XYZ file of N, CA and C in Angstrom:
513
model
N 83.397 -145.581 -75.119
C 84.049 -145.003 -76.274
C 82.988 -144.304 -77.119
N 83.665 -143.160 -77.729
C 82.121 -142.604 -78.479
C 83.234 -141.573 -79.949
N 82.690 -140.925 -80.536
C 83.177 -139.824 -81.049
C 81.767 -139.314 -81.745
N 82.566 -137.869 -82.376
C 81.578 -136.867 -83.017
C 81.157 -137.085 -84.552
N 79.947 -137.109 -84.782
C 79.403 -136.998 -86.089
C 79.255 -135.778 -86.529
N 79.501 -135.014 -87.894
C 78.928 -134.164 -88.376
C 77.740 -134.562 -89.279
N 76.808 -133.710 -88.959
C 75.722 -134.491 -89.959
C 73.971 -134.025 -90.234
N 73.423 -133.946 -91.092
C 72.298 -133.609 -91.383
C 71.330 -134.385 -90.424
N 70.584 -133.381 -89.813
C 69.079 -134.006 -89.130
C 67.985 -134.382 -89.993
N 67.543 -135.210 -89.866
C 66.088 -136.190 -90.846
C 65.425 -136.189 -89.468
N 64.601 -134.956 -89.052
C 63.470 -135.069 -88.307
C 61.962 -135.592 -89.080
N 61.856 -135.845 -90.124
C 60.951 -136.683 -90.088
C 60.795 -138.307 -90.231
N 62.000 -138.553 -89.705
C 62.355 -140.143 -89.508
C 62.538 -140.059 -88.257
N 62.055 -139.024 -87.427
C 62.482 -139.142 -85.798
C 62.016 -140.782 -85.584
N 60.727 -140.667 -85.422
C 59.972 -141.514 -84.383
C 59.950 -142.945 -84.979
N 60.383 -142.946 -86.060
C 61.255 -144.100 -87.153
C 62.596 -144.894 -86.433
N 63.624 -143.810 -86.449
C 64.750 -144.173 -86.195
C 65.591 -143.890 -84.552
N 65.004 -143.271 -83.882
C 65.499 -143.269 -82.471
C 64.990 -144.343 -81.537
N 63.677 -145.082 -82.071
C 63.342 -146.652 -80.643
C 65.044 -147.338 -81.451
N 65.243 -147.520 -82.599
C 66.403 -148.228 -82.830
C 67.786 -147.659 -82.311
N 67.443 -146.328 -82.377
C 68.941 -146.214 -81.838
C 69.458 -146.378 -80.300
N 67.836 -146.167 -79.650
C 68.061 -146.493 -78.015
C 68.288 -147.799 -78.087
N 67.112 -148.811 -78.165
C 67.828 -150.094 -78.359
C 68.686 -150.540 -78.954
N 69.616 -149.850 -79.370
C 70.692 -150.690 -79.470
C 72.494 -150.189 -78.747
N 71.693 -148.928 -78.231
C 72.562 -148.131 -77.195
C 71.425 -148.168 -76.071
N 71.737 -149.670 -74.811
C 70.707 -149.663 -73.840
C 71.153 -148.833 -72.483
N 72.389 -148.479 -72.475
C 73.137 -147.580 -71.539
C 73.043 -145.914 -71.482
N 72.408 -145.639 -73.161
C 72.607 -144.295 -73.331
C 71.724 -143.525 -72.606
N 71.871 -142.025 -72.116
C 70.689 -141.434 -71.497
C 69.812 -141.124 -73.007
N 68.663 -140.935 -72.217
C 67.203 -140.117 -73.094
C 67.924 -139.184 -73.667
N 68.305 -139.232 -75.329
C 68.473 -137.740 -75.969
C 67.738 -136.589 -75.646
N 67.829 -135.263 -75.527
C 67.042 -134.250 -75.292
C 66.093 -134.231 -76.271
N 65.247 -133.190 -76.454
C 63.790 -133.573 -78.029
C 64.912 -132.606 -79.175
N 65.714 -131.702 -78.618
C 66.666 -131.188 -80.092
C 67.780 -131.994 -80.707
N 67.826 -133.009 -80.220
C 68.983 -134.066 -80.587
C 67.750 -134.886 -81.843
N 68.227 -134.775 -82.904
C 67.560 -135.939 -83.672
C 68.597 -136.829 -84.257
N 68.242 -138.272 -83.801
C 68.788 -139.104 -84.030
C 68.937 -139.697 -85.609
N 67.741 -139.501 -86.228
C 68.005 -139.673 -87.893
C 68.737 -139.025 -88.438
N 69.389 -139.296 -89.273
C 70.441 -138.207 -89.707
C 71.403 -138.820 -91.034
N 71.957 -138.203 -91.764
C 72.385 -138.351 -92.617
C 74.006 -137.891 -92.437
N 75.252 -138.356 -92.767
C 76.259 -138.750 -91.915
C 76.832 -138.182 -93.237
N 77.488 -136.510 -92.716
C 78.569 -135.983 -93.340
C 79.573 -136.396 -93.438
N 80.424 -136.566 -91.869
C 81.699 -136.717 -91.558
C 81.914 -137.664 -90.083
N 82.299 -138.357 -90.321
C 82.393 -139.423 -88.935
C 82.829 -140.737 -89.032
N 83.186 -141.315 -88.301
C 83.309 -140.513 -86.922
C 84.799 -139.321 -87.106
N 84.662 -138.953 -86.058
C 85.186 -137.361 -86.242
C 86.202 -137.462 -84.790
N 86.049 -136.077 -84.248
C 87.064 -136.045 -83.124
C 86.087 -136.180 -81.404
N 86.936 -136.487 -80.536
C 86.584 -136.916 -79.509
C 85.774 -135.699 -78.720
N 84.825 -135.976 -78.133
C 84.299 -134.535 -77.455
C 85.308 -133.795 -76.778
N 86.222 -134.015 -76.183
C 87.251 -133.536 -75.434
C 88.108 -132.800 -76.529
N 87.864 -132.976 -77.552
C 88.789 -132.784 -78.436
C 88.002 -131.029 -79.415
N 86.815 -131.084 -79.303
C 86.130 -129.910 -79.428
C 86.453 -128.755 -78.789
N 86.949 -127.682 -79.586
C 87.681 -126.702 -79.248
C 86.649 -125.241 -79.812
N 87.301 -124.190 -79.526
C 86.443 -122.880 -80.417
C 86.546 -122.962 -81.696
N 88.354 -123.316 -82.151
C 88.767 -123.044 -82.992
C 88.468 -123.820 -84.119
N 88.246 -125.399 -83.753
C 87.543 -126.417 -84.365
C 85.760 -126.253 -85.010
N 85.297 -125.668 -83.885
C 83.732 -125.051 -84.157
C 83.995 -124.016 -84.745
N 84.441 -122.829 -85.206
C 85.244 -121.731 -86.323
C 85.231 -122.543 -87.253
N 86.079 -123.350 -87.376
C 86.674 -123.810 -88.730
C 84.811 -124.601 -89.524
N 84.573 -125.403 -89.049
C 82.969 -126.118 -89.378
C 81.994 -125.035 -90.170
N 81.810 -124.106 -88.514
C 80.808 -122.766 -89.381
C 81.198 -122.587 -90.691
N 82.861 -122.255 -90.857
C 83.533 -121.467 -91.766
C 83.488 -122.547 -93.323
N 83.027 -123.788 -92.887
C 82.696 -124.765 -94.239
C 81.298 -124.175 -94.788
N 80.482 -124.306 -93.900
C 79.126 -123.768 -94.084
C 78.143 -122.855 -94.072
N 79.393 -121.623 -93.861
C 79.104 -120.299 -93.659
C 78.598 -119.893 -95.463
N 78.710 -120.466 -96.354
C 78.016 -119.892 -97.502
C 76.935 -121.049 -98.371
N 77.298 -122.120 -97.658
C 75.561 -123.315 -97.894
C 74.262 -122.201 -97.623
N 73.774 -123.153 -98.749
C 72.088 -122.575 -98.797
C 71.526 -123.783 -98.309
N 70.112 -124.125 -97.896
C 69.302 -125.237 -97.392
C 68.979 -125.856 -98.796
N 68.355 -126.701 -98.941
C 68.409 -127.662 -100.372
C 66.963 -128.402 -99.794
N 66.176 -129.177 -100.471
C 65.225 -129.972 -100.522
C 66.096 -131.512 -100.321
N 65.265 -132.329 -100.246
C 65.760 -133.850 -100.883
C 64.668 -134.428 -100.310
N 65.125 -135.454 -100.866
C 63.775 -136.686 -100.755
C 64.186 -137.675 -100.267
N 63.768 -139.035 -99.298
C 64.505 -140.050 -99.332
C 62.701 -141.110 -100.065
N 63.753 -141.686 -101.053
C 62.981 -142.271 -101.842
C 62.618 -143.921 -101.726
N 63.721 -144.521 -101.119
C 63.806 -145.982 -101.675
C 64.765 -146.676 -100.536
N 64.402 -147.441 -100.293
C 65.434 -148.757 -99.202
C 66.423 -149.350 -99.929
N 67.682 -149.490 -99.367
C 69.106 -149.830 -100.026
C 69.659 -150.510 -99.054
N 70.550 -151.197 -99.607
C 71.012 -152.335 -98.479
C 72.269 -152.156 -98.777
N 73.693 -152.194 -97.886
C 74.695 -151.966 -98.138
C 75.447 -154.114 -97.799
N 76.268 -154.250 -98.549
C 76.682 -155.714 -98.047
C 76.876 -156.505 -96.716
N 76.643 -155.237 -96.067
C 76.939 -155.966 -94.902
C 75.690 -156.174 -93.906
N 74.797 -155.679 -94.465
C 73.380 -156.014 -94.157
C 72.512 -154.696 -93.746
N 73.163 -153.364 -93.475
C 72.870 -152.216 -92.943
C 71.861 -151.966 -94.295
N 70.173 -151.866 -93.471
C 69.110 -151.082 -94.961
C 69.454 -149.497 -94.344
N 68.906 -148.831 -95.350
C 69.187 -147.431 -95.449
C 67.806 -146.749 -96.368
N 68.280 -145.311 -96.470
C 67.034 -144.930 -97.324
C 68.535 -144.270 -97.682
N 68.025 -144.097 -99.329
C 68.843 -142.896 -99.929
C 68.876 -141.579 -100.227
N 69.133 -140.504 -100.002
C 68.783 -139.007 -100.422
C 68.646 -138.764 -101.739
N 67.423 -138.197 -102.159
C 68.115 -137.610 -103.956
C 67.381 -136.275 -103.657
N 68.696 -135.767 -104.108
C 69.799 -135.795 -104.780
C 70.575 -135.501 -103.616
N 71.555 -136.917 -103.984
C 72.780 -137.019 -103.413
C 73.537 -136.167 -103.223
N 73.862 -135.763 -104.372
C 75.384 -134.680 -104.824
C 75.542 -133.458 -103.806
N 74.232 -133.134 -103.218
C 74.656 -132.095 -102.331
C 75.266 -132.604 -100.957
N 74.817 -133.709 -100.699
C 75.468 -134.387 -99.280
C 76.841 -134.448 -100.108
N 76.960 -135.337 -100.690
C 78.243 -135.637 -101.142
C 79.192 -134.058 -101.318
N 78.632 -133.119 -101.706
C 79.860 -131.745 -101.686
C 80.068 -131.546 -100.684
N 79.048 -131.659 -99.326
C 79.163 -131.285 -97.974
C 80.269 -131.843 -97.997
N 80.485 -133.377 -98.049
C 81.785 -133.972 -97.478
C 82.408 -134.497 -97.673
N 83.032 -133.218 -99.215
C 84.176 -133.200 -99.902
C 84.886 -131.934 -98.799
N 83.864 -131.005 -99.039
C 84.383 -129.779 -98.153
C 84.795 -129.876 -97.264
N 83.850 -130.584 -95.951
C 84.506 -131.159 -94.302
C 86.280 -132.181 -94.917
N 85.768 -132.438 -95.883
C 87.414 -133.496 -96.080
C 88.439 -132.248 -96.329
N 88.320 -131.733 -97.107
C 89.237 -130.262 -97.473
C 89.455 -129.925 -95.856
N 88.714 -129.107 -95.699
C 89.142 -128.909 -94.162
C 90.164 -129.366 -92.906
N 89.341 -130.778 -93.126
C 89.888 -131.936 -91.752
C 90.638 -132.823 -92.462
N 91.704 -132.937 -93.471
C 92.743 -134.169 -94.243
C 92.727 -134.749 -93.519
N 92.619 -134.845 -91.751
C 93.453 -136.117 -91.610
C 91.994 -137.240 -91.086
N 90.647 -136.473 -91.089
C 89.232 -137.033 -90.865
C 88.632 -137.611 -91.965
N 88.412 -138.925 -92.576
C 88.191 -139.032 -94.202
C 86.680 -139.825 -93.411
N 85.534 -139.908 -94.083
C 84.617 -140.382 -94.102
C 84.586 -142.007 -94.027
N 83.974 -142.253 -92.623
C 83.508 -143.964 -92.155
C 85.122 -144.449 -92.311
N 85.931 -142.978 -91.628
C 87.414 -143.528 -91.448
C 88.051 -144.110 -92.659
N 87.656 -143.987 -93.470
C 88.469 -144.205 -94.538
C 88.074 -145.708 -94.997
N 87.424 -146.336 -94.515
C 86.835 -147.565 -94.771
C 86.668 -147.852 -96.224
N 86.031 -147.123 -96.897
C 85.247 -147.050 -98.009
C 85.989 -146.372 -99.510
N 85.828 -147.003 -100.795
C 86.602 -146.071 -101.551
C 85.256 -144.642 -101.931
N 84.382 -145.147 -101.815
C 82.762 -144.128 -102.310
C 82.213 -143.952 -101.012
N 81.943 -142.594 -101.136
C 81.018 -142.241 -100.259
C 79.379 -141.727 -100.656
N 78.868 -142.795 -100.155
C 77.040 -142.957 -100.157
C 76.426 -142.562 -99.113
N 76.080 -141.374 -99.548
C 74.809 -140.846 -98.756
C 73.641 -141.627 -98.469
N 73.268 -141.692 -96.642
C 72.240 -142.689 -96.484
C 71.866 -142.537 -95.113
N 70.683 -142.743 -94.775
C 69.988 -142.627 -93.652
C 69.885 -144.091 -93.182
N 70.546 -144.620 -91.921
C 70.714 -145.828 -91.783
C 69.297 -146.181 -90.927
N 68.854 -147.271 -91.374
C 67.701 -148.160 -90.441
C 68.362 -148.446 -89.738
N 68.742 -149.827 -89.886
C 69.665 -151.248 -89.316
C 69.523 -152.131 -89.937
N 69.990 -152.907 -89.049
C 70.135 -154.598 -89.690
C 68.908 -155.489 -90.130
N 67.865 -155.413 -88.933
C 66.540 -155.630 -88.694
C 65.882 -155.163 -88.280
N 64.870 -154.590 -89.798
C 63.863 -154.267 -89.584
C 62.459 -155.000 -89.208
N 61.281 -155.509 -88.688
C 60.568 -155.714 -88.807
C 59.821 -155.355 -90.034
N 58.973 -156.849 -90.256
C 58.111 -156.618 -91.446
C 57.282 -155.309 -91.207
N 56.658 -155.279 -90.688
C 55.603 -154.597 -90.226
C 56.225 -152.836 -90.175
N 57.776 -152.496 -89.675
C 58.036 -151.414 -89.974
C 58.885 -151.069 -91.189
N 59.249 -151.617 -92.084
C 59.206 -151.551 -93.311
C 57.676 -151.411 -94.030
N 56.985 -152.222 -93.844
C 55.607 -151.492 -94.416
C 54.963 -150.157 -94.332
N 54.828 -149.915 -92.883
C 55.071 -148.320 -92.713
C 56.011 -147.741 -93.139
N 56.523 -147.456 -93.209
C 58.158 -146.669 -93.991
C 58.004 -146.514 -95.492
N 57.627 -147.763 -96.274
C 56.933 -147.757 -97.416
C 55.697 -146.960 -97.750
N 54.123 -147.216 -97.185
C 53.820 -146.024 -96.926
C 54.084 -144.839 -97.123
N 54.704 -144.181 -96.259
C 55.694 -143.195 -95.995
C 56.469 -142.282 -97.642
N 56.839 -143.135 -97.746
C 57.749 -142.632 -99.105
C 57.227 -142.304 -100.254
N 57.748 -140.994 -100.717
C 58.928 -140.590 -100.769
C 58.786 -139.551 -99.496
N 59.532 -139.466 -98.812
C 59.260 -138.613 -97.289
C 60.434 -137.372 -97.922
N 60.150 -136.209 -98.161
C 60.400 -134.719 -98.376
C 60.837 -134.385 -97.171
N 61.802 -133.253 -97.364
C 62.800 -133.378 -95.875
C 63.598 -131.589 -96.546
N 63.750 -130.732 -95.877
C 64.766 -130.219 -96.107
C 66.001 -129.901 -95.296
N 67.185 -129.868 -95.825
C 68.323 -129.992 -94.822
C 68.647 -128.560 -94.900
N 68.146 -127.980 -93.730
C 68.671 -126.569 -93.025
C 69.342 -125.999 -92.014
N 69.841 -127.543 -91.616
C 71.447 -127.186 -90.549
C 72.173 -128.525 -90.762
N 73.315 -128.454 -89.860
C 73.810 -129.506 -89.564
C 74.355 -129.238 -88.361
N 74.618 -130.299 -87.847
C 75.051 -130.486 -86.702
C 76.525 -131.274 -86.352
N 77.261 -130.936 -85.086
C 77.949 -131.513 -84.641
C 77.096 -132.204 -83.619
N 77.369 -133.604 -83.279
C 76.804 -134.446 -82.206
C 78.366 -135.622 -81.880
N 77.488 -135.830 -80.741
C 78.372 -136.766 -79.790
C 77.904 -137.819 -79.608
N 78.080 -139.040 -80.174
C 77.438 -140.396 -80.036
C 78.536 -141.123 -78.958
N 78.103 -141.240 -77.822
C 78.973 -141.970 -77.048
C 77.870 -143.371 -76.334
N 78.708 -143.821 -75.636
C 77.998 -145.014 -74.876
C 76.964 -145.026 -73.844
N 76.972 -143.742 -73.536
C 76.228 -143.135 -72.530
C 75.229 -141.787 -72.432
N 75.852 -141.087 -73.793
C 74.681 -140.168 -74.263
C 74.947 -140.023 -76.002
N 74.058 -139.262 -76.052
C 74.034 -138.402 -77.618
C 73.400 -137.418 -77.142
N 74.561 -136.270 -77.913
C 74.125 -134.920 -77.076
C 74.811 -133.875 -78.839
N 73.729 -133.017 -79.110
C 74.556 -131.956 -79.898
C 75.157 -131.228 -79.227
N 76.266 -131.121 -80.196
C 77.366 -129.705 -79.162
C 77.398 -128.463 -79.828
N 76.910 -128.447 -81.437
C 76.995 -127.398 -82.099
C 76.138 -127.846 -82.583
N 75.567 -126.736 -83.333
C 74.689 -126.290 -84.642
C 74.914 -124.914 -85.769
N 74.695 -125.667 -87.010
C 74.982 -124.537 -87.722
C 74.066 -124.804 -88.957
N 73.103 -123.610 -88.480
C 72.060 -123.368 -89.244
C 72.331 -123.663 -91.228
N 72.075 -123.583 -92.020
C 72.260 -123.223 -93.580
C 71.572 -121.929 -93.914
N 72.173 -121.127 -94.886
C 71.228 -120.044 -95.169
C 70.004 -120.351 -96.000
N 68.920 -119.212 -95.662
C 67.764 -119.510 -96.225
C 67.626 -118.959 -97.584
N 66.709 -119.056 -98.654
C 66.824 -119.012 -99.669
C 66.615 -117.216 -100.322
């Protein structure tokens, strides 16, 4: 079982956040090196790869056909209740318009399925981290990042593969 994420790449949390995402998807193939697994989670889960159409990839561009690229920072480790640490973006508010817009679009696609009454922008670790990579990560911060595409990807049981990309305009 898998479905599609829309969502910002955090390539400089690559080598951070993909040993976790293989281990804990031990079935999945080797992502390609343009698949980045860090990422910051517009809209998802989303529709089934099978379910990816032209007209569906039209409509996406056509959200983000007038975004500019933005800066952000991820500053600080956050823990959500259920034990998931995270880093947070600031400033938020621009993730968060992204996916008000993808919601405008897709009514019947609401963010983490509707789970949630707020939607928090966040770059997920996991559950357990090691001491030792939390210290690095700390280090690390505030890690500067700018978000200049997004992507459609396919998180399934067996791969993660982008299927689209759509650049942001430059400044």
């Amino acid at each position: 079982m898998g479905h599609t994420v829309i969502q910002v790449p955090v390539p400089a949390l690559e080598t951070v956040v993909r040993p976790h995402v293989l281990a804990s998807r031990p079935g999945v193939k080797l992502p390609d090196d343009d698949v980045v697994c860090a990422h910051i989670t517009l809209l998802g889960p989303f529709v089934d790869k099978t379910d990816v159409t032209a007209g569906l990839v039209t409509t996406i561009r056509q959200v983000f056909n007038d975004v500019h690229r933005f800066e952000f920072e991820l500053t600080d480790f956050r823990g959500f209740a259920d034990g998931l640490v995270y880093l947070a973006p600031e400033p938020a508010e621009p993730f968060k318009q992204l996916t008000e817009r993808l919601v405008e679009a897709f009514p019947a696609w609401q963010p983490y399925g509707g789970q949630f009454d707020e939607v928090i922008p966040h770059l997920s670790l996991g559950t357990s981290l090691p001491a030792y990579e939390i210290m690095a990560l700390l280090r690390k911060l505030p890690v500067e990042e700018v978000a200049d595409r997004v992507t459609l990807t396919w998180w399934g049981d067996d791969e993660i593969a982008n299927l689209e990309e759509f650049p942001l305009l430059a400044d």
